[in-house]
Short mmCIF file of C-alpha atoms in Angstrom, two decimals:
data_model
loop_
_atom_site.label_atom_id
_atom_site.label_comp_id
_atom_site.label_asym_id
_atom_site.label_seq_id
_atom_site.Cartn_x
_atom_site.Cartn_y
_atom_site.Cartn_z
CA MET K 283 -3.52 16.54 25.92
CA THR K 284 -0.05 19.02 24.82
CA MET K 285 -0.70 21.49 22.90
CA LEU K 286 0.69 19.90 20.03
CA THR K 287 -1.17 16.90 20.50
CA ARG K 288 -4.20 19.19 20.44
CA ASN K 289 -2.82 20.14 17.18
CA ARG K 290 -2.58 17.27 15.68
CA LYS K 291 -5.47 15.29 16.84
CA ILE K 292 -7.62 18.61 15.19
CA GLY K 293 -5.21 18.52 11.92
CA LEU K 294 -5.85 14.88 11.78
CA ALA K 295 -10.18 15.43 12.46
CA VAL K 296 -9.59 18.30 9.40
CA ALA K 297 -8.36 15.33 6.68
CA LEU K 298 -10.87 12.86 7.97
CA THR K 299 -13.84 15.36 7.78
CA GLY K 300 -13.06 16.33 4.11
CA PHE K 301 -12.27 13.35 2.79
CA VAL K 302 -15.83 11.94 3.91
CA ALA K 303 -17.54 15.38 2.21
CA ASP K 304 -15.68 14.97 -0.61
CA GLN K 305 -16.78 11.31 -1.09
CA ALA K 306 -19.89 12.09 0.37
CA LEU K 307 -20.91 14.63 -2.13
CA LYS K 308 -19.95 12.68 -5.22
CA LEU K 309 -22.43 9.61 -4.01
CA LEU K 310 -24.94 12.22 -2.95
CA VAL K 311 -24.38 13.45 -6.84
CA THR K 312 -23.98 9.68 -8.80
CA GLY K 313 -26.19 8.34 -6.52
CA PRO K 314 -29.58 10.41 -5.90
CA LEU K 315 -29.34 13.42 -7.81
CA GLY K 316 -28.55 10.92 -10.80
CA LEU K 317 -26.19 12.03 -12.39
CA VAL K 318 -23.87 9.07 -13.75
CA ASN K 319 -23.33 9.60 -17.32
CA ASN K 320 -21.11 12.93 -18.39
CA ASN K 321 -22.58 15.78 -18.94
CA ASP K 322 -25.16 14.77 -17.41
CA GLN K 323 -26.16 17.94 -15.56
CA ILE K 324 -28.73 20.04 -12.45
CA MET K 325 -28.60 23.55 -13.41
CA LEU K 326 -29.55 25.08 -9.88
CA THR K 327 -28.05 29.06 -10.54
CA SER K 328 -27.22 31.52 -13.76
CA PHE K 329 -23.48 30.67 -12.51
CA PHE K 330 -23.80 27.23 -10.77
CA ASN K 331 -24.32 24.29 -12.14
CA LEU K 332 -24.16 20.42 -11.13
CA THR K 333 -22.58 18.41 -14.08
CA ARG K 334 -20.20 14.70 -13.92
CA THR K 335 -17.57 15.28 -15.67
CA SER K 336 -14.79 12.11 -15.29
CA ASN K 337 -11.17 13.40 -14.83
CA TYR K 338 -8.74 11.11 -15.60
CA GLY K 339 -6.38 13.67 -15.13
CA VAL K 340 -4.82 15.76 -12.45
CA SER K 341 -5.05 19.32 -11.66
CA MET K 342 -7.15 20.20 -14.32
CA GLY K 343 -6.43 17.14 -16.11
CA LEU K 344 -3.25 17.30 -16.60
CA LEU K 345 -1.53 13.94 -16.30
CA ARG K 346 -4.02 11.73 -17.83
CA ALA K 347 -4.03 8.89 -17.05
CA ASP K 348 -5.72 6.82 -20.43
CA SER K 349 -4.14 3.52 -19.96
CA ASP K 350 -4.60 0.92 -16.40
CA LEU K 351 -0.58 0.85 -16.31
CA MET K 352 -0.77 5.45 -16.17
CA ARG K 353 -4.38 5.37 -13.03
CA TRP K 354 -2.61 3.00 -10.76
CA VAL K 355 0.93 5.48 -11.65
CA LEU K 356 -1.35 8.11 -11.20
CA VAL K 357 -2.32 6.62 -7.94
CA ALA K 358 0.27 5.57 -6.82
CA LEU K 359 2.06 9.57 -7.46
CA THR K 360 -1.13 10.64 -5.65
CA GLY K 361 -0.54 7.77 -2.90
CA GLY K 362 2.56 9.49 -2.08
CA ILE K 363 2.41 12.26 -2.29
CA ALA K 364 -0.27 11.83 -0.07
CA MET K 365 2.46 10.03 2.46
CA VAL K 366 5.21 13.35 2.32
CA VAL K 367 1.88 15.98 3.67
CA GLY K 368 0.44 13.40 6.33
CA ALA K 369 4.52 13.51 7.44
CA TRP K 370 4.58 17.18 7.31
CA LEU K 371 1.31 17.08 9.14
CA LEU K 372 2.13 15.44 11.85
CA ARG K 373 6.10 17.68 11.73
CA GLU K 374 4.30 20.96 12.15
CA ARG K 375 3.28 22.58 15.73
CA LYS K 376 0.98 24.97 15.13
CA LEU K 377 -2.67 24.86 13.80
CA GLY K 378 -1.84 27.35 11.85
CA ASP K 379 -0.26 24.95 9.21
CA ILE K 380 -1.49 22.02 10.32
CA VAL K 381 -5.02 22.91 9.06
CA PRO K 382 -3.97 24.14 5.65
CA LEU K 383 -2.18 20.14 5.16
CA ALA K 384 -5.29 18.08 6.97
CA MET K 385 -7.39 19.52 4.41
CA ILE K 386 -4.78 18.48 0.60
CA LEU K 387 -4.48 15.34 2.50
CA GLY K 388 -8.20 14.66 2.46
CA GLY K 389 -8.57 16.46 -0.63
CA ALA K 390 -5.38 14.04 -1.90
CA LEU K 391 -7.09 11.09 -0.27
CA GLY K 392 -10.47 11.41 -1.58
CA ASN K 393 -9.65 11.78 -4.63
CA ILE K 394 -7.18 8.29 -4.86
CA VAL K 395 -9.63 6.70 -3.33
CA ASP K 396 -11.67 7.69 -6.39
CA ARG K 397 -9.03 7.13 -8.91
CA MET K 398 -8.66 2.92 -7.50
CA ARG K 399 -12.66 2.24 -7.46
CA PHE K 400 -13.31 4.38 -10.55
CA GLY K 401 -10.15 4.69 -12.67
CA HIS K 402 -10.92 8.29 -13.67
CA VAL K 403 -11.95 11.03 -10.59
CA VAL K 404 -15.68 12.00 -10.25
CA ASP K 405 -16.67 15.82 -10.62
CA PHE K 406 -19.25 18.22 -10.67
CA ALA K 407 -19.19 22.06 -9.65
CA ASP K 408 -19.60 24.11 -12.61
CA PHE K 409 -18.59 26.83 -11.65
CA HIS K 410 -19.48 29.41 -15.66
CA ILE K 411 -20.27 33.23 -16.10
CA GLY K 412 -22.67 32.77 -19.28
CA GLU K 413 -21.59 30.10 -21.14
CA ARG K 414 -17.75 30.80 -20.47
CA HIS K 415 -17.79 27.83 -17.81
CA PHE K 416 -14.50 27.70 -16.11
CA TYR K 417 -12.93 23.87 -14.99
CA ILE K 418 -15.28 21.62 -13.12
CA PHE K 419 -13.64 20.24 -10.06
CA ASN K 420 -15.44 19.15 -6.97
CA LEU K 421 -14.55 19.32 -3.16
CA ALA K 422 -11.43 17.35 -2.99
CA ASP K 423 -9.87 19.90 -5.46
CA ALA K 424 -11.79 22.16 -3.67
CA LEU K 425 -9.93 20.97 -0.08
CA ILE K 426 -6.46 21.31 -1.91
CA SER K 427 -6.25 23.77 -3.33
CA LEU K 428 -7.27 26.70 -0.29
CA GLY K 429 -4.62 24.93 2.24
CA VAL K 430 -2.02 24.98 -0.85
CA VAL K 431 -3.24 29.03 -1.19
CA ILE K 432 -2.60 29.20 3.08
CA ILE K 433 0.12 27.43 3.03
CA LEU K 434 1.58 29.85 1.06
CA ALA K 435 -0.31 32.66 2.53
CA ARG K 436 1.41 32.26 5.41
CA SER K 437 4.44 31.42 4.52
CA LEU K 438 4.74 34.84 2.18
CA LEU K 439 2.56 36.85 4.75
CA ILE K 440 3.42 36.03 7.87
CA ARG K 441 7.51 36.12 9.40
CA GLU K 442 8.63 35.15 12.47
CA LYS K 443 9.84 37.67 14.20
CA PRO K 444 13.90 36.15 14.62
CA ILE K 445 15.17 36.12 18.75
CA GLN K 446 17.26 38.75 20.06
CA ASP K 447 20.05 38.12 22.74
CA THR K 448 20.19 40.53 24.43
CA ALA K 449 23.34 39.67 25.90
CA ALA K 450 25.22 39.37 22.40
CA THR K 451 23.63 41.67 20.42
CA PRO K 452 26.63 44.99 20.84
CA ALA K 453 25.36 48.22 21.06
CA THR K 454 27.62 49.14 18.70
CA GLU K 455 25.27 47.36 16.34
CA ILE K 456 23.68 48.70 12.86
#
């Protein structure tokens, strides 16, 4: 097996693992833990609760799908984005570029499945400081966000050194 094939298989495994873990957590939260209705809550620590909410939008509630038509428009839009990310993943060669794309793909697929099944995305992770609550999210959202941050960090901080052809470069060049 070539290194490229190995890296792609690892990437697809990361995407599948992220997708399955996201769906399993949502099933746990809405099943055995009993967070069925919006605002059902389990207080776990002084800074983290499980709080069930239905997200009808994307990216912190933007582009709300208030109708069945908008729901399917968001499914198509996010599905198209997931296909682009999947194609991008298969074009990359370095594992450091493949893994964050796989995280984004796995998270996107998790949220797409929710939107198709329920008409909304199930969110439950509720970090807070005292009474100040931040956005409630799920594992898929965390995977997408972390994948984007890694891609941005790699693009800003890791530069490939240009290959210098010493035979073609004049010695007097400044």
